[in-house]
Amino acid sequence: MEIRTFLGDITKFECDAIVNAANTSLLGGGGVDGAIHRAAGPKLLEACRKFNGCETGQAIITWGYNLPAKYVIHTPGPIWRGGGNREEELLADCYRNSLELARDHDCETVAFPSISTGVYHFPLDKASEIAVRTVKDFGQQPSIIRQVTLVAFDAKTKEYYDRALQRI
Ligand code: APR
């Protein structure tokens, strides 16, 4: 399984499934959540309503509607509160649960934003390590997923993910 980084807008990214850094209400928000809902169109919110929310670290899947991606996997990341509230474990759950859902829906290519490192203030150095380590661990087992792209919206974020990829 190839893991790579990409600098750009995940709503324009062509792959089988993009992951949304959602919140537990699943009713949209700002940041990448807002961008994905805007690009996908109103049917995405309609689909999300059916789930009555989602717990931090868990993941649900919907169609991508007007997005180039076939699916959107919504996963609420943990809010960083200093590190004593299982934040690192929950962030790893976001990546693992999203990959398992993608696998179960026969996705070959998956793209993640930098979950929790915006509004949720998760430190980028820790978040990027957790993301790369969790994706690499998942890739140890054979699955249909052949490529995972970590999409950064700015150069600084991309640098952290590139560094984590080199180190781990
Ligand atoms: N494409 C890729 N990445 C993006 C995009 C985009 N179009 N827009 C923002 N990002 C990046 C941010 O720059 C950041 O690096 O996504 C990363 C995650 O930031 P947030 O979107 O703020 O997500 P998060 O920190 O997980 O906070 C989630 O914010 O938007 C609300 O409803 C959301 O309550 C939830 C919270």
Coordinates of N, CA and C and ligand atoms in Angstrom, one line a residue:
M1 N 0.9 -1.2 0.0 CA 0.0 0.0 0.0 C 0.9 1.2 0.0
E2 N 0.7 2.1 -1.0 CA 1.5 3.3 -1.1 C 0.9 4.4 -0.2
I3 N 1.7 5.1 0.5 CA 1.3 6.2 1.3 C 2.1 7.5 0.8
R4 N 1.3 8.5 0.5 CA 2.0 9.7 0.0 C 1.3 11.0 0.5
T5 N 1.9 12.1 0.4 CA 1.3 13.4 0.8 C 0.9 14.2 -0.5
F6 N 0.1 15.1 -0.3 CA -0.3 16.0 -1.4 C -0.7 17.3 -0.9
L7 N -0.3 18.4 -1.5 CA -0.7 19.7 -1.1 C -1.9 20.2 -1.9
G8 N -3.0 20.4 -1.3 CA -4.2 20.9 -2.1 C -5.5 20.8 -1.4
D9 N -6.5 20.9 -2.1 CA -7.9 21.0 -1.6 C -8.5 19.6 -1.8
I10 N -8.8 18.9 -0.7 CA -9.3 17.5 -0.7 C -10.7 17.4 -1.4
T11 N -11.4 18.5 -1.5 CA -12.7 18.5 -2.2 C -12.6 18.3 -3.7
K12 N -11.4 18.6 -4.2 CA -11.1 18.4 -5.6 C -10.3 17.1 -6.0
F13 N -10.1 16.4 -4.9 CA -9.2 15.2 -5.0 C -9.9 14.0 -5.6
E14 N -9.4 13.5 -6.7 CA -10.1 12.3 -7.3 C -9.6 11.0 -6.7
C15 N -10.5 10.4 -6.0 CA -10.1 9.0 -5.4 C -11.4 8.4 -5.0
D16 N -11.3 7.1 -4.5 CA -12.6 6.4 -4.2 C -13.3 7.0 -3.0
A17 N -12.5 7.4 -2.0 CA -13.1 7.9 -0.8 C -12.2 9.0 -0.2
I18 N -12.9 10.1 0.1 CA -12.1 11.2 0.9 C -12.7 11.1 2.3
V19 N -11.8 11.4 3.3 CA -12.3 11.4 4.7 C -12.5 12.8 5.1
N20 N -13.6 13.0 5.9 CA -14.0 14.3 6.4 C -13.7 14.4 7.9
A21 N -13.0 15.5 8.3 CA -12.7 15.7 9.7 C -14.0 16.4 10.2
A22 N -14.9 15.6 10.6 CA -16.3 16.0 11.0 C -16.3 16.4 12.5
N23 N -17.6 16.7 13.0 CA -17.8 16.8 14.4 C -18.8 15.7 14.8
T24 N -19.1 15.5 16.0 CA -19.9 14.4 16.5 C -21.4 14.6 16.0
S25 N -21.8 15.8 15.7 CA -23.2 16.0 15.2 C -23.3 15.5 13.8
L26 N -22.3 15.5 13.1 CA -22.3 15.2 11.6 C -23.1 16.2 10.8
L27 N -23.4 17.4 11.4 CA -24.2 18.3 10.7 C -23.4 19.4 10.0
G28 N -22.1 19.2 9.7 CA -21.3 20.1 9.0 C -20.7 21.1 10.0
G29 N -19.8 22.0 9.4 CA -19.2 23.0 10.3 C -18.3 23.9 9.4
G30 N -17.1 24.2 10.0 CA -16.2 25.1 9.2 C -15.2 24.2 8.6
G31 N -14.0 24.8 8.4 CA -12.8 24.0 7.9 C -13.1 23.0 6.8
V32 N -12.5 21.9 6.9 CA -12.6 20.9 5.8 C -14.0 20.4 5.7
D33 N -14.6 20.3 6.9 CA -16.0 19.8 7.0 C -16.9 20.7 6.2
G34 N -16.8 22.0 6.4 CA -17.6 22.9 5.6 C -17.3 22.9 4.1
A35 N -16.1 22.8 3.8 CA -15.7 22.7 2.4 C -16.3 21.5 1.7
I36 N -16.2 20.3 2.4 CA -16.7 19.1 1.8 C -18.2 19.2 1.6
H37 N -18.9 19.7 2.6 CA -20.4 19.8 2.5 C -20.7 20.8 1.3
R38 N -20.0 21.9 1.2 CA -20.3 22.9 0.2 C -20.1 22.2 -1.2
A39 N -19.0 21.5 -1.3 CA -18.7 20.9 -2.6 C -19.6 19.7 -3.0
A40 N -20.0 18.9 -2.0 CA -20.9 17.7 -2.2 C -22.3 18.1 -2.5
G41 N -22.7 19.2 -1.9 CA -24.1 19.6 -2.1 C -25.0 19.2 -0.9
P42 N -26.3 19.7 -0.9 CA -27.2 19.4 0.2 C -27.5 18.0 0.5
K43 N -27.4 17.1 -0.5 CA -27.7 15.7 -0.2 C -26.8 15.1 0.8
L44 N -25.6 15.7 0.9 CA -24.6 15.1 1.9 C -25.2 15.3 3.3
L45 N -25.7 16.5 3.6 CA -26.2 16.8 4.9 C -27.4 15.9 5.2
E46 N -28.2 15.7 4.2 CA -29.4 14.8 4.3 C -29.0 13.4 4.7
A47 N -28.0 12.9 4.0 CA -27.5 11.6 4.3 C -26.9 11.5 5.7
C48 N -26.2 12.5 6.1 CA -25.6 12.5 7.5 C -26.6 12.6 8.6
R49 N -27.7 13.2 8.3 CA -28.7 13.3 9.4 C -29.2 11.9 9.8
K50 N -29.2 11.0 8.9 CA -29.7 9.7 9.2 C -29.0 8.9 10.3
F51 N -27.7 9.4 10.5 CA -26.9 8.7 11.5 C -27.0 9.1 12.9
N52 N -27.8 10.2 13.1 CA -27.9 10.8 14.4 C -26.5 11.0 15.1
G53 N -25.6 11.5 14.4 CA -24.3 11.8 15.0 C -23.3 10.6 15.0
C54 N -22.1 10.8 15.4 CA -21.1 9.8 15.4 C -20.1 10.1 16.6
E55 N -19.7 9.1 17.3 CA -18.8 9.3 18.4 C -17.3 9.7 17.9
T56 N -16.6 10.4 18.7 CA -15.2 10.7 18.4 C -14.5 9.4 18.1
G57 N -13.7 9.3 17.1 CA -12.9 8.2 16.8 C -13.6 7.1 15.9
Q58 N -14.9 7.2 15.9 CA -15.7 6.3 15.0 C -15.8 6.9 13.6
A59 N -16.4 6.2 12.7 CA -16.5 6.7 11.3 C -17.8 6.1 10.6
I60 N -18.3 7.0 9.8 CA -19.5 6.5 9.0 C -19.2 6.9 7.5
I61 N -19.9 6.2 6.6 CA -19.7 6.5 5.2 C -20.9 6.9 4.5
T62 N -20.8 7.8 3.6 CA -21.9 8.3 2.7 C -21.4 8.3 1.3
W63 N -22.4 8.5 0.3 CA -21.9 8.8 -1.0 C -21.3 10.2 -1.1
G64 N -20.6 10.4 -2.2 CA -19.9 11.7 -2.3 C -20.7 12.8 -3.0
Y65 N -21.8 12.3 -3.7 CA -22.7 13.3 -4.4 C -21.9 14.1 -5.4
N66 N -21.9 15.4 -5.3 CA -21.2 16.2 -6.3 C -19.7 16.2 -6.3
L67 N -19.1 15.5 -5.3 CA -17.7 15.5 -5.2 C -17.1 14.6 -6.2
P68 N -15.8 14.7 -6.6 CA -15.2 13.8 -7.5 C -15.1 12.4 -6.9
A69 N -15.0 12.4 -5.5 CA -14.8 11.1 -4.8 C -16.2 10.4 -4.8
K70 N -16.1 9.0 -4.8 CA -17.4 8.3 -4.8 C -18.0 8.3 -3.4
Y71 N -17.1 8.2 -2.4 CA -17.6 8.2 -1.0 C -17.0 9.3 -0.2
V72 N -17.7 9.7 0.9 CA -17.1 10.5 2.0 C -17.2 9.6 3.3
I73 N -16.0 9.5 3.9 CA -16.0 8.8 5.2 C -15.9 9.9 6.3
H74 N -16.9 10.0 7.2 CA -16.9 11.1 8.2 C -16.4 10.6 9.5
T75 N -15.4 11.2 10.1 CA -14.9 10.8 11.4 C -14.6 12.0 12.2
P76 N -15.2 12.0 13.4 CA -14.9 13.2 14.3 C -13.6 12.9 15.0
G77 N -12.7 13.8 14.8 CA -11.4 13.7 15.5 C -11.5 14.2 17.0
P78 N -10.6 13.9 17.8 CA -10.6 14.3 19.2 C -10.2 15.8 19.3
I79 N -10.8 16.5 20.2 CA -10.3 17.9 20.5 C -9.1 17.8 21.4
W80 N -8.0 18.5 21.1 CA -6.8 18.4 21.9 C -7.0 19.1 23.3
R81 N -6.9 18.4 24.4 CA -7.1 19.0 25.7 C -5.9 18.8 26.6
G82 N -4.7 18.7 25.9 CA -3.5 18.6 26.7 C -2.9 17.2 26.6
G83 N -3.7 16.2 26.2 CA -3.1 14.9 26.0 C -3.5 13.8 27.0
G84 N -4.3 14.3 28.0 CA -4.6 13.3 29.1 C -6.0 12.7 28.9
N85 N -6.6 12.9 27.8 CA -8.0 12.4 27.6 C -8.0 11.4 26.4
R86 N -7.0 10.5 26.3 CA -7.0 9.5 25.2 C -7.0 10.1 23.8
E87 N -6.6 11.4 23.7 CA -6.6 12.1 22.4 C -5.8 11.3 21.4
E88 N -4.6 10.8 21.8 CA -3.8 10.1 20.7 C -4.4 8.8 20.3
E89 N -5.0 8.1 21.2 CA -5.7 6.8 20.9 C -6.9 7.1 20.0
L90 N -7.6 8.1 20.3 CA -8.9 8.4 19.5 C -8.5 8.9 18.1
L91 N -7.4 9.6 18.0 CA -7.0 10.1 16.6 C -6.6 8.8 15.8
A92 N -5.9 7.9 16.4 CA -5.5 6.7 15.7 C -6.8 5.9 15.3
D93 N -7.8 5.9 16.2 CA -9.0 5.2 15.9 C -9.7 5.9 14.6
C94 N -9.6 7.2 14.5 CA -10.2 7.9 13.3 C -9.6 7.3 12.0
Y95 N -8.2 7.2 12.0 CA -7.6 6.7 10.8 C -7.9 5.2 10.6
R96 N -7.8 4.4 11.6 CA -8.0 3.0 11.5 C -9.5 2.7 11.1
N97 N -10.4 3.3 11.8 CA -11.8 3.0 11.5 C -12.2 3.5 10.1
S98 N -11.6 4.6 9.7 CA -11.9 5.1 8.3 C -11.4 4.1 7.3
L99 N -10.1 3.6 7.5 CA -9.6 2.7 6.5 C -10.3 1.4 6.5
E100 N -10.8 0.9 7.6 CA -11.6 -0.3 7.6 C -12.9 -0.1 6.9
L101 N -13.6 1.0 7.0 CA -14.8 1.3 6.3 C -14.5 1.4 4.8
A102 N -13.4 2.0 4.4 CA -13.0 2.1 3.0 C -12.8 0.8 2.4
R103 N -12.1 -0.1 3.2 CA -11.8 -1.5 2.7 C -13.1 -2.2 2.5
D104 N -14.0 -2.1 3.5 CA -15.3 -2.8 3.4 C -16.2 -2.3 2.3
H105 N -15.8 -1.2 1.7 CA -16.6 -0.7 0.6 C -15.8 -0.7 -0.7
D106 N -14.8 -1.6 -0.7 CA -14.0 -1.9 -1.9 C -13.3 -0.7 -2.5
C107 N -12.9 0.3 -1.6 CA -12.1 1.4 -2.1 C -10.7 1.1 -2.3
E108 N -10.1 1.5 -3.4 CA -8.7 1.2 -3.7 C -7.8 2.4 -3.3
T109 N -8.5 3.6 -3.4 CA -7.7 4.8 -3.1 C -8.5 5.7 -2.1
V110 N -7.7 6.2 -1.1 CA -8.4 6.9 0.0 C -7.5 8.2 0.3
A111 N -8.2 9.3 0.6 CA -7.5 10.5 0.9 C -8.0 11.1 2.3
F112 N -7.0 11.4 3.1 CA -7.3 12.0 4.4 C -6.9 13.5 4.5
P113 N -7.7 14.3 5.2 CA -7.1 15.6 5.6 C -6.3 15.4 6.9
S114 N -5.8 16.5 7.4 CA -5.0 16.4 8.6 C -6.0 16.5 9.8
I115 N -6.5 15.4 10.2 CA -7.6 15.4 11.1 C -7.2 16.0 12.5
S116 N -8.1 16.8 13.0 CA -7.9 17.4 14.4 C -6.9 18.5 14.5
T117 N -6.1 18.8 13.5 CA -5.0 19.8 13.6 C -5.5 21.2 13.3
G118 N -6.7 21.4 13.0 CA -7.2 22.8 12.8 C -7.9 23.3 14.0
V119 N -9.2 23.5 13.9 CA -10.1 23.9 15.0 C -9.9 23.1 16.3
Y120 N -9.5 21.8 16.1 CA -9.4 21.0 17.3 C -8.0 21.0 18.0
H121 N -7.1 21.8 17.4 CA -5.8 22.2 18.0 C -4.9 21.0 18.4
F122 N -5.0 19.9 17.7 CA -4.1 18.7 18.0 C -2.8 19.1 17.4
P123 N -1.7 19.0 18.3 CA -0.3 19.4 17.8 C 0.1 18.6 16.5
L124 N 0.5 19.4 15.5 CA 0.8 18.8 14.2 C 1.9 17.7 14.3
D125 N 2.9 17.9 15.1 CA 4.0 16.9 15.2 C 3.4 15.6 15.7
K126 N 2.6 15.6 16.7 CA 2.0 14.4 17.2 C 1.0 13.8 16.2
A127 N 0.1 14.6 15.7 CA -0.9 14.2 14.8 C -0.4 13.5 13.6
S128 N 0.6 14.1 13.0 CA 1.2 13.5 11.8 C 1.9 12.2 12.0
E129 N 2.5 12.0 13.2 CA 3.1 10.7 13.5 C 2.0 9.7 13.7
I130 N 1.0 10.0 14.4 CA -0.1 9.1 14.7 C -0.7 8.7 13.4
A131 N -0.9 9.6 12.5 CA -1.6 9.3 11.2 C -0.7 8.4 10.4
V132 N 0.6 8.7 10.2 CA 1.4 7.9 9.4 C 1.6 6.5 10.0
R133 N 1.8 6.4 11.3 CA 2.0 5.1 12.0 C 0.7 4.3 11.8
T134 N -0.4 4.8 12.0 CA -1.7 4.1 12.0 C -1.9 3.6 10.5
V135 N -1.7 4.4 9.6 CA -1.9 4.0 8.2 C -0.9 3.0 7.8
K136 N 0.4 3.1 8.2 CA 1.4 2.1 7.9 C 1.0 0.8 8.6
D137 N 0.6 0.8 9.8 CA 0.2 -0.5 10.5 C -0.9 -1.1 9.7
F138 N -1.9 -0.3 9.3 CA -3.0 -0.9 8.5 C -2.5 -1.6 7.3
G139 N -1.5 -0.9 6.6 CA -1.0 -1.4 5.4 C -0.2 -2.7 5.5
Q140 N 0.1 -3.1 6.7 CA 0.8 -4.4 6.9 C -0.1 -5.6 6.5
Q141 N -1.4 -5.4 6.6 CA -2.3 -6.5 6.2 C -2.7 -6.3 4.8
P142 N -2.8 -7.4 4.0 CA -3.2 -7.2 2.6 C -4.7 -6.7 2.6
S143 N -4.9 -5.7 1.7 CA -6.3 -5.3 1.5 C -6.4 -4.6 0.2
I144 N -7.6 -4.3 -0.2 CA -7.9 -3.8 -1.6 C -7.3 -2.3 -1.7
I145 N -7.1 -1.7 -0.5 CA -6.6 -0.3 -0.5 C -5.2 -0.3 -1.0
R146 N -4.9 0.3 -2.2 CA -3.6 0.3 -2.7 C -2.9 1.7 -2.6
Q147 N -3.6 2.7 -2.2 CA -3.0 4.0 -2.1 C -3.7 4.9 -1.1
V148 N -3.0 5.5 -0.2 CA -3.5 6.4 0.8 C -2.8 7.7 0.7
T149 N -3.6 8.8 0.5 CA -2.9 10.1 0.3 C -3.3 11.0 1.5
L150 N -2.3 11.6 2.1 CA -2.5 12.5 3.2 C -2.5 13.9 2.6
V151 N -3.6 14.6 2.5 CA -3.8 15.8 1.9 C -3.6 17.0 2.8
A152 N -2.6 17.8 2.6 CA -2.4 19.0 3.4 C -2.9 20.2 2.7
F153 N -3.5 21.1 3.4 CA -4.0 22.3 2.8 C -3.0 23.5 2.8
D154 N -1.9 23.3 3.6 CA -0.9 24.3 3.5 C 0.5 23.7 3.6
A155 N 1.5 24.4 3.2 CA 2.9 23.9 3.1 C 3.4 23.4 4.4
K156 N 3.1 24.1 5.5 CA 3.6 23.8 6.8 C 3.1 22.4 7.2
T157 N 1.8 22.2 7.0 CA 1.2 20.9 7.4 C 1.9 19.8 6.6
K158 N 2.0 20.0 5.3 CA 2.6 19.0 4.4 C 4.0 18.6 4.9
E159 N 4.8 19.6 5.3 CA 6.1 19.4 5.8 C 6.1 18.4 7.0
Y160 N 5.2 18.6 7.9 CA 5.1 17.6 9.0 C 4.8 16.2 8.6
Y161 N 3.9 16.1 7.6 CA 3.5 14.7 7.2 C 4.7 14.1 6.4
D162 N 5.3 14.9 5.6 CA 6.5 14.4 4.8 C 7.6 13.9 5.8
R163 N 7.8 14.7 6.9 CA 8.8 14.3 7.8 C 8.4 13.0 8.6
A164 N 7.1 12.9 8.9 CA 6.7 11.7 9.6 C 6.8 10.5 8.7
L165 N 6.5 10.7 7.4 CA 6.7 9.6 6.4 C 8.1 9.1 6.3
Q166 N 9.0 10.1 6.4 CA 10.5 9.7 6.3 C 10.9 9.0 7.5
R167 N 10.4 9.5 8.7 CA 10.9 9.0 10.0 C 10.3 7.6 10.3
I168 N 9.1 7.3 9.9 CA 8.4 6.1 10.4 C 8.5 5.0 9.4
Ligands
APR1 N1 -8.8 20.4 1.9 C1 -7.9 19.8 2.7 N2 -7.7 20.2 3.9 C2 -8.4 21.2 4.4 C3 -9.4 21.9 3.7 C4 -9.6 21.5 2.3 N3 -10.5 22.0 1.5 N4 -9.9 22.9 4.4 C5 -9.2 22.8 5.6 N5 -8.3 21.9 5.6 C6 -7.4 21.4 6.7 C7 -7.1 22.5 7.7 O1 -6.2 23.4 7.2 C8 -6.4 21.6 8.8 O2 -5.1 21.3 8.4 O3 -8.0 20.4 7.4 C9 -7.2 20.3 8.6 C10 -8.2 20.0 9.7 O4 -8.8 21.3 10.2 P1 -10.3 21.5 10.5 O5 -11.1 21.4 9.3 O6 -10.4 22.7 11.4 O7 -10.7 20.2 11.3 P2 -10.5 19.7 12.8 O8 -9.3 20.4 13.4 O9 -10.5 18.2 12.8 O10 -11.7 20.3 13.6 C11 -13.0 19.8 13.3 O11 -14.0 21.9 12.8 O12 -14.9 22.4 10.8 C12 -15.2 22.0 12.1 O13 -17.2 20.7 11.9 C13 -15.8 20.6 12.1 O14 -16.3 20.8 14.4 C14 -15.4 20.2 13.5 C15 -14.0 20.8 13.7

